[in-house]
CSV table of C-alpha atoms in Angstrom, one decimal:
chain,number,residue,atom,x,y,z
A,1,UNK,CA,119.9,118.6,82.9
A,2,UNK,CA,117.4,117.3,80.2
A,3,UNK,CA,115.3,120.2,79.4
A,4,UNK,CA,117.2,123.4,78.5
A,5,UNK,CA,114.0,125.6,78.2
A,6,UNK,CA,110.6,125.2,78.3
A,7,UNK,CA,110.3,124.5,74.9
A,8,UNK,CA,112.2,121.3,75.1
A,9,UNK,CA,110.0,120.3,78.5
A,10,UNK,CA,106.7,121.3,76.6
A,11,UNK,CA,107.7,118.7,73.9
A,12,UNK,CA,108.6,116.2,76.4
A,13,UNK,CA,105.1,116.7,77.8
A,14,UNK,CA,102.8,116.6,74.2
A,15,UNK,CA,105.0,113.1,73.7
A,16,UNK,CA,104.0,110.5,76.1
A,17,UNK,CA,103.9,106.7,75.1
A,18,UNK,CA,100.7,104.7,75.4
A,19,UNK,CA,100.6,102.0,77.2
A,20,UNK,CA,100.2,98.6,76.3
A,21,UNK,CA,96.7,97.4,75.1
A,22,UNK,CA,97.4,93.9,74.7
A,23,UNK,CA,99.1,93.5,77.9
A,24,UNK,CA,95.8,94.9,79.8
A,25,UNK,CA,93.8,92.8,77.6
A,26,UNK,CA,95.7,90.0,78.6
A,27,UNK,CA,95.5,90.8,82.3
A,28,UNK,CA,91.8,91.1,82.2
A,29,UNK,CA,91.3,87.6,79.9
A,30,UNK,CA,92.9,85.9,82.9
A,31,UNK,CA,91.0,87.7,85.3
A,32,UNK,CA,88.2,86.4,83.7
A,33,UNK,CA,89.3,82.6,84.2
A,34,UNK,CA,90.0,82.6,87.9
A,35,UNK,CA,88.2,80.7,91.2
A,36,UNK,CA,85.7,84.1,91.6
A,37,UNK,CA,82.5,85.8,89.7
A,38,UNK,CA,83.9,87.7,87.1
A,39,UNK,CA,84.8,91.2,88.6
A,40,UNK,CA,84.6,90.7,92.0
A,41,UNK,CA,87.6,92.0,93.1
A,42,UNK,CA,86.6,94.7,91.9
A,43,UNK,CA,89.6,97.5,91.6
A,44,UNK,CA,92.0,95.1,92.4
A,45,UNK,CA,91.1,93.2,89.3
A,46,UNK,CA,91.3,97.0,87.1
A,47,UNK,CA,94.8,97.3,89.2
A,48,UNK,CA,96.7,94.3,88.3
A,49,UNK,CA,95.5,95.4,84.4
A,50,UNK,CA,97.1,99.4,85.0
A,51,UNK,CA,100.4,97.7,86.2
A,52,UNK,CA,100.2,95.5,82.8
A,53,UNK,CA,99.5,98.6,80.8
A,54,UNK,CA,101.9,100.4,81.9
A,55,UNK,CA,104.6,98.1,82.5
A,56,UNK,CA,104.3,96.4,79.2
A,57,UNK,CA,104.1,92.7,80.8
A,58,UNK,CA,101.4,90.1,80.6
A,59,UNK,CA,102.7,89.3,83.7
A,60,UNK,CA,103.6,92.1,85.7
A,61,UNK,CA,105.6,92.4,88.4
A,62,UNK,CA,106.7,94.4,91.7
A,63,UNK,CA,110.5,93.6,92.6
A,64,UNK,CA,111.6,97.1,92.9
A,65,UNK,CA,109.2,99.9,94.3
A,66,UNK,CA,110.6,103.0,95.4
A,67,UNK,CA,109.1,106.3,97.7
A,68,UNK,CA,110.8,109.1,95.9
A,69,UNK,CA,110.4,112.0,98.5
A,70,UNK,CA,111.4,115.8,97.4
A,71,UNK,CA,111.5,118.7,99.8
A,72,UNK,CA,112.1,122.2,99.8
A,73,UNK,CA,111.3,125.5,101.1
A,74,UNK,CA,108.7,128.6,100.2
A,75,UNK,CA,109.2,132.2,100.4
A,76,UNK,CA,105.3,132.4,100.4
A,77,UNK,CA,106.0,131.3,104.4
A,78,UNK,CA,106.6,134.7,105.1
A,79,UNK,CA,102.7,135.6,104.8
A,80,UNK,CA,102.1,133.7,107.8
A,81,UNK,CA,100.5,130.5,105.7
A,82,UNK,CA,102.3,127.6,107.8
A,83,UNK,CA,101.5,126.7,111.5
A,84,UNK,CA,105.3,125.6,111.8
A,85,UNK,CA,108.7,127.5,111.1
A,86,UNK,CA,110.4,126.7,107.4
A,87,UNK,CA,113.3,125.4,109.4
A,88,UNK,CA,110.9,122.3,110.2
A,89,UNK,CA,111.6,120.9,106.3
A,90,UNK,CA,115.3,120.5,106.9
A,91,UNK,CA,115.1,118.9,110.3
A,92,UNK,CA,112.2,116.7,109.2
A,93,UNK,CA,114.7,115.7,106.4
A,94,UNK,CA,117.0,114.5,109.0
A,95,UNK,CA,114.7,112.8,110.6
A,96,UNK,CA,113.8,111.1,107.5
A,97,UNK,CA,117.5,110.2,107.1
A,98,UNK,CA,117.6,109.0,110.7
A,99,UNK,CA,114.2,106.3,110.0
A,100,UNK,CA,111.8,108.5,112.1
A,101,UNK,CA,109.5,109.6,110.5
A,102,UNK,CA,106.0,107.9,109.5
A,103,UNK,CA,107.0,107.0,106.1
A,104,UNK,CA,110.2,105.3,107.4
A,105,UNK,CA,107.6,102.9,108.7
A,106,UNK,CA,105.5,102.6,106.0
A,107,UNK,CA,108.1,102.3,102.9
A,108,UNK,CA,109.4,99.5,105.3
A,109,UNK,CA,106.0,97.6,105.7
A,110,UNK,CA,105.4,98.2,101.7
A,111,UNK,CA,108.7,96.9,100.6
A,112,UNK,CA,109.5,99.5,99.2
A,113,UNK,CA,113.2,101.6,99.1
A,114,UNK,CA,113.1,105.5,100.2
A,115,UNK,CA,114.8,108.3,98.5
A,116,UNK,CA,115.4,111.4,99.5
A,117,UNK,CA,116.0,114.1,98.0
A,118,UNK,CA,116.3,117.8,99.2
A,119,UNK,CA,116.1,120.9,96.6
A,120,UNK,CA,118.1,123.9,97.5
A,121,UNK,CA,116.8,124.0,101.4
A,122,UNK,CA,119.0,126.8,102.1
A,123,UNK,CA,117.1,129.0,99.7
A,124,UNK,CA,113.6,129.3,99.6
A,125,UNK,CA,111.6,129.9,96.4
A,126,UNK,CA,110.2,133.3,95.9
A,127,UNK,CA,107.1,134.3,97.8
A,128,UNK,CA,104.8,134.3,94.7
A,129,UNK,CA,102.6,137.0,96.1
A,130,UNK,CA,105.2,139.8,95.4
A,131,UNK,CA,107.7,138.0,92.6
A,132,UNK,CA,107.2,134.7,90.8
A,133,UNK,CA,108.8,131.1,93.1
A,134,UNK,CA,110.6,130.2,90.2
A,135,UNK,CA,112.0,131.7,87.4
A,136,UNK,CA,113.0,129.6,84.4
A,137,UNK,CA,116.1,128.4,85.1
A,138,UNK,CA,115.0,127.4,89.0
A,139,UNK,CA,111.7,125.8,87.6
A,140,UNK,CA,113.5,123.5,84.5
A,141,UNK,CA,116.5,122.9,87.5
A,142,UNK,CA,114.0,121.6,89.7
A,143,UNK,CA,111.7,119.4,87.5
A,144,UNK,CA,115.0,118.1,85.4
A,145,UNK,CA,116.0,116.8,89.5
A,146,UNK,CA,112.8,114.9,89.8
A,147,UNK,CA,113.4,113.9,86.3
A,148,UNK,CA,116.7,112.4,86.7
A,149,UNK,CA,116.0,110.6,90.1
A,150,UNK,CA,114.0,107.9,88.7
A,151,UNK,CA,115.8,104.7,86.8
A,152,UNK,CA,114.0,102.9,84.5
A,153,UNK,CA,114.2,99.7,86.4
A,154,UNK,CA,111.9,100.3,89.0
A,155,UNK,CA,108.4,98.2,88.7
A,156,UNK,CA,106.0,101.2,91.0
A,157,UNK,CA,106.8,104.5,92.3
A,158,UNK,CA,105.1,106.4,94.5
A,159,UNK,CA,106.1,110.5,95.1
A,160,UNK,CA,105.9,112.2,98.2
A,161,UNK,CA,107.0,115.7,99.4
A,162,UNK,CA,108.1,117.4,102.6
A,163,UNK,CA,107.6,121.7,102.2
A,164,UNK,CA,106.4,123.7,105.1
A,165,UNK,CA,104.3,125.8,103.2
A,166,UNK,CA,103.5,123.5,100.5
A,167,UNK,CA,99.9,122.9,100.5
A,168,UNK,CA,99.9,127.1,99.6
A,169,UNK,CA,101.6,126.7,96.4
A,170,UNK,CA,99.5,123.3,96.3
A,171,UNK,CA,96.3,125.2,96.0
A,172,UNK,CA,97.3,128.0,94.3
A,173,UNK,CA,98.3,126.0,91.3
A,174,UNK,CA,95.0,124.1,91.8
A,175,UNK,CA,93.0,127.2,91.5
A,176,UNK,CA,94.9,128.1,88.4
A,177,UNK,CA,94.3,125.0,86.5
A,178,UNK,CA,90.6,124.5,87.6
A,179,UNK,CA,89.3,128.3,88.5
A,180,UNK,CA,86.8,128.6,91.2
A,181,UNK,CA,89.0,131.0,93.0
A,182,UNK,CA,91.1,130.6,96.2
A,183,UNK,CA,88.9,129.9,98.9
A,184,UNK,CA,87.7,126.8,97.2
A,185,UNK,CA,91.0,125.3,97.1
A,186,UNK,CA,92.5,126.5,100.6
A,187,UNK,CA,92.7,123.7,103.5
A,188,UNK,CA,94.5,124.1,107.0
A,189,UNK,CA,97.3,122.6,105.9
A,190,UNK,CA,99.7,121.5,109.1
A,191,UNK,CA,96.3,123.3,111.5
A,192,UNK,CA,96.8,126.7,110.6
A,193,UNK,CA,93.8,128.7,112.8
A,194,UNK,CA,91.1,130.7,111.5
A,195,UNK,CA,93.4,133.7,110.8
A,196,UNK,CA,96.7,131.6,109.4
A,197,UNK,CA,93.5,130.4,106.7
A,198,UNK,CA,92.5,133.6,106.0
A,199,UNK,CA,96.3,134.6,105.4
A,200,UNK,CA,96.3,131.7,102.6
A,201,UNK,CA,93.6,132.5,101.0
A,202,UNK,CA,94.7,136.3,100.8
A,203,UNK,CA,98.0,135.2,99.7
A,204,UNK,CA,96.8,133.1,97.3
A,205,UNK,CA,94.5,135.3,95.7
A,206,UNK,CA,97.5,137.7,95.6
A,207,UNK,CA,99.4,135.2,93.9
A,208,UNK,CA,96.9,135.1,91.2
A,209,UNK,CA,96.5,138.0,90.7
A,210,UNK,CA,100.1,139.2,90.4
A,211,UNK,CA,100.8,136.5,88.0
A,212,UNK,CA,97.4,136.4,85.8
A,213,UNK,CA,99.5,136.8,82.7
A,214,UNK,CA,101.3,133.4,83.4
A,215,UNK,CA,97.8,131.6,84.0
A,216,UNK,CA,97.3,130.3,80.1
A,217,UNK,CA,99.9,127.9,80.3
A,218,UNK,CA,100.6,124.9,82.7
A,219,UNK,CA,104.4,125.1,82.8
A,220,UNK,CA,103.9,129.0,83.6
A,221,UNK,CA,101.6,128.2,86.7
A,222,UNK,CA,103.6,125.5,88.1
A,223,UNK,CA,106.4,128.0,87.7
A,224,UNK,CA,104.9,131.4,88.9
A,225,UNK,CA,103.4,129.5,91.8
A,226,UNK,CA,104.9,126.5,93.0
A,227,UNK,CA,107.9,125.0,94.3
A,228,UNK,CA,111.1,123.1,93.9
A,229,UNK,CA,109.4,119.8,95.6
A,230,UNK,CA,106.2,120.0,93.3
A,231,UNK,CA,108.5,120.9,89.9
A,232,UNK,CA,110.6,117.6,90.9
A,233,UNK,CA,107.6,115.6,91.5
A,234,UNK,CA,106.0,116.8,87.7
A,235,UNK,CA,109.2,115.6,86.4
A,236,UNK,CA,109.2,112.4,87.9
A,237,UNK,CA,105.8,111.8,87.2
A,238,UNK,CA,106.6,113.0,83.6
A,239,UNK,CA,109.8,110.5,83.6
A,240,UNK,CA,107.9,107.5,85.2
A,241,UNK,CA,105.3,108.0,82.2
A,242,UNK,CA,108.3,108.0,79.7
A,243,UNK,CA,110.2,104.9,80.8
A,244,UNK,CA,107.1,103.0,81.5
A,245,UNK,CA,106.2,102.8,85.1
A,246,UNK,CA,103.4,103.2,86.8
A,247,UNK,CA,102.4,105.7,89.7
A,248,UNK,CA,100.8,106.5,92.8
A,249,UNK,CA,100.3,109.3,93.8
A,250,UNK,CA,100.2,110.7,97.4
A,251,UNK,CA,98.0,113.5,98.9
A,252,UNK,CA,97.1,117.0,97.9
A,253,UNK,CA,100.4,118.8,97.4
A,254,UNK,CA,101.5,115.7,95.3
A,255,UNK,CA,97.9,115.3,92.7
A,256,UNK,CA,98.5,119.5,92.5
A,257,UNK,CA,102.7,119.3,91.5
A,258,UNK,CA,101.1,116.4,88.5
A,259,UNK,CA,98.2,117.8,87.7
A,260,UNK,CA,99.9,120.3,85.0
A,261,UNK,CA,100.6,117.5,83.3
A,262,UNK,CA,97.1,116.6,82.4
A,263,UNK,CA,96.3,119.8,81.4
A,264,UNK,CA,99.3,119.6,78.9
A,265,UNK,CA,98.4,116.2,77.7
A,266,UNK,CA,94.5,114.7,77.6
A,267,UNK,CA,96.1,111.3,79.1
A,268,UNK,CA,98.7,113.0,81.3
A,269,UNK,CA,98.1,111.5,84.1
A,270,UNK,CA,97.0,108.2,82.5
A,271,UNK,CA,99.9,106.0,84.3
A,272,UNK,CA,98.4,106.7,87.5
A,273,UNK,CA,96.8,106.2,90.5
A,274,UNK,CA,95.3,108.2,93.7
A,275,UNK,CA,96.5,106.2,96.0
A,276,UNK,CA,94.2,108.3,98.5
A,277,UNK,CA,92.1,110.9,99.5
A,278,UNK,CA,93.5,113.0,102.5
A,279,UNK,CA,91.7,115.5,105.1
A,280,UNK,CA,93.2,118.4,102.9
A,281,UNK,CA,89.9,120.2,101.7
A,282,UNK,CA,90.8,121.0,98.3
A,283,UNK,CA,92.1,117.4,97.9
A,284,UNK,CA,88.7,115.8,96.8
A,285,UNK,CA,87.9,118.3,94.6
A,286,UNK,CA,91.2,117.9,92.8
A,287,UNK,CA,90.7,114.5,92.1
A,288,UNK,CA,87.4,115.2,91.0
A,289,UNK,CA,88.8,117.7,88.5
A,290,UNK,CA,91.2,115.1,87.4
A,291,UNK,CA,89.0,111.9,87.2
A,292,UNK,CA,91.3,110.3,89.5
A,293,UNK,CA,89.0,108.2,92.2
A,294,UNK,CA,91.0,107.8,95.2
A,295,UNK,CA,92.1,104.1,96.3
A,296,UNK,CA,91.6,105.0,100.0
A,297,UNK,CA,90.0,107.8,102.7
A,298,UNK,CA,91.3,107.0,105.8
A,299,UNK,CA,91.4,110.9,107.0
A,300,UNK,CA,95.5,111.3,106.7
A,301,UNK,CA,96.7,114.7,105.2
A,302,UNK,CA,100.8,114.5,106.4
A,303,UNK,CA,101.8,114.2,103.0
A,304,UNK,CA,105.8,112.4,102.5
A,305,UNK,CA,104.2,110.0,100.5
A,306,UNK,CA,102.4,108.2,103.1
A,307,UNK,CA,99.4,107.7,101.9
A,308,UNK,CA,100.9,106.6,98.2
A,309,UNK,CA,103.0,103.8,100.3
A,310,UNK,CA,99.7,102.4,102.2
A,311,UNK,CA,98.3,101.8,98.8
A,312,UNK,CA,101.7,99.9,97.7
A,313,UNK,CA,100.0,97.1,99.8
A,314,UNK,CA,96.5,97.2,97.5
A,315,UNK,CA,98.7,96.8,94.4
A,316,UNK,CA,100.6,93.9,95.8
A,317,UNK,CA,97.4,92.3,96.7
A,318,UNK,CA,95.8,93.0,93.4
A,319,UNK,CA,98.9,91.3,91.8
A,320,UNK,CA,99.2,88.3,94.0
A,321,UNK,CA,95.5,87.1,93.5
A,322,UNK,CA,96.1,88.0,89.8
A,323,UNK,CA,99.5,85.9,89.5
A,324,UNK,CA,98.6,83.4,92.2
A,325,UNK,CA,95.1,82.5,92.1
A,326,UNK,CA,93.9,79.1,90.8
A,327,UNK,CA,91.8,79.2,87.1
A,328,UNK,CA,88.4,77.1,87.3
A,329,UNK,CA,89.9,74.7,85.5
A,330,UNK,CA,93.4,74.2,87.0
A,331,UNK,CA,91.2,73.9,90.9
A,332,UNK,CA,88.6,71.8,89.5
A,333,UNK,CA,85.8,74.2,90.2
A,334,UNK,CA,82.6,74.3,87.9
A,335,UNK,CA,82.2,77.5,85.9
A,336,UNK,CA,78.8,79.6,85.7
């Protein structure tokens, strides 16, 4: 397990690399030089330059992508927060294992591989309204999992998650971070009626109340009031920044289990990019709060990373115009 105690996954946190300057510069200069008006691409011109920054390459490149997907079960379920039983997240991982699911087909389309990964299914976190989800040991556990899971040779990585529950802890962290109190935050997760959303939103306020004196610090929040999927997702996010690879990231329950990162680090969430914005309510604003504009709005809000594997297509695209495309002067066309 990399981090023994907080104090070792604070550290890990305040030192994150920069990425590459001259490799973005270099993307852009040959942006510059190709059959089109300068920037009219648009953001697929800005993407081909992240992947440069972040990879390190002039040239970058997107052999291996990989859908990391973490799952894993809430106590705060027993408030009534979910429209579906907790014993959907193990059988929806076995339909993941059996290539039925949506992001089966869309990691397949993408080119990219699929992984896994359930956390401790057989016990849930704690319901944060009466007892903090994790306690140390459960919280470093899980974000050292998410840690671990990603190699250093992979180009892109996109994180999903699979919870019932989840989008509770989602907002509850996002309310924590950003204020403007629980209602703000709260969406209808898998359809939860006009009494399963009031339920959330008492639960959540609950939550945050119980565990006010853990809301100075980002580690303590995510802690107090998440879950195994979201602490393995902030470590992978805080391992893809490490080993320099770049990220998308998925849907609401994904931006909230990363967004302690930014408030740990002013470029925290630099090596990334929201792939989309889904139907979730609180989504938008939590990009808004992040200064993470959204790649696409096409209404989705399953989560597993499905949205994040969509946009896998965008960042091909942006790199074969960037790699493949003719300069004025190698097509023979007449410059401004």
């Amino acid at each position: 397990m990399p981090f023994k105690s907080l104090d070792e996954l604070r550290a890990a946190c305040l030192d994150l690399p920069a990425g590459s300057d001259a490799a973005a510069k270099a993307v852009a200069s040959r942006q510059d030089t190709l059959t089109k008006p300068q920037g009219s691409l648009g953001r697929l011109e800005t993407i081909a330059a992240w992947l440069a920054r972040w990879q390190g390459r002039d040239m970058p490149r997107l052999d291996r992508v990989k859908v990391f997907v973490f799952a894993g079960n809430h106590g705060v379920t027993a408030q009534g927060v979910s429209a579906y039983p907790s014993e959907v997240t193990v059988q929806m991982v076995a339909n993941f294992a059996g290539g039925g699911a949506a992001i089966n087909q869309l990691a397949r389309i993408a080119g990219a591989e699929l992984d896994v990964i359930p956390l401790d299914l057989d016990h849930p976190t704690g319901d944060f309204t009466v007892t903090p989800a994790m306690d140390e040991k459960a919280f470093l556990a899980a974000v050292s999992a998410g840690y671990e899971a990603v190699a250093k040779d992979l180009d892109l990585v996109c994180f999903g998650e699979m919870g019932i529950g989840n989008t509770t802890p989602a907002a509850a962290i996002s309310a924590a971070l950003f204020g403007g109190g629980a209602e703000k935050w709260t969406g209808r997760g898998t359809g939860v009626d006009d009494a399963g959303l009031k339920r959330k939103v008492v639960a959540i306020e609950a939550g945050l109340k119980r565990h006010a004196a853990a809301l100075a610090d980002p580690l303590g929040i995510a802690a107090a009031l998440g879950g195994r999927e979201l602490a393995a997702i902030f470590g992978a996010t805080l391992a893809a920044r490490h080993l320099g690879i770049p990220v998308l990231l998925d849907g609401f329950v994904c931006t909230a289990a990363a967004a302690p990162l930014a408030r740990l680090h002013p470029t925290g969430l630099s090596h990334t990019i929201a792939a989309h914005v889904s139907a979730e309510s609180g989504h938008r604003s939590l990009l808004e709060a992040l200064g993470l504009p959204p790649l696409l709005d096409l209404g989705m809000r399953l989560g597993e990373g499905s949205g994040a594997c969509l946009a896998i297509n965008i960042v091909r695209s942006a790199l074969e115009c960037h790699a493949r495309m003719a300069s004025f002067a190698e097509a023979g066309v007449s410059e401004k």
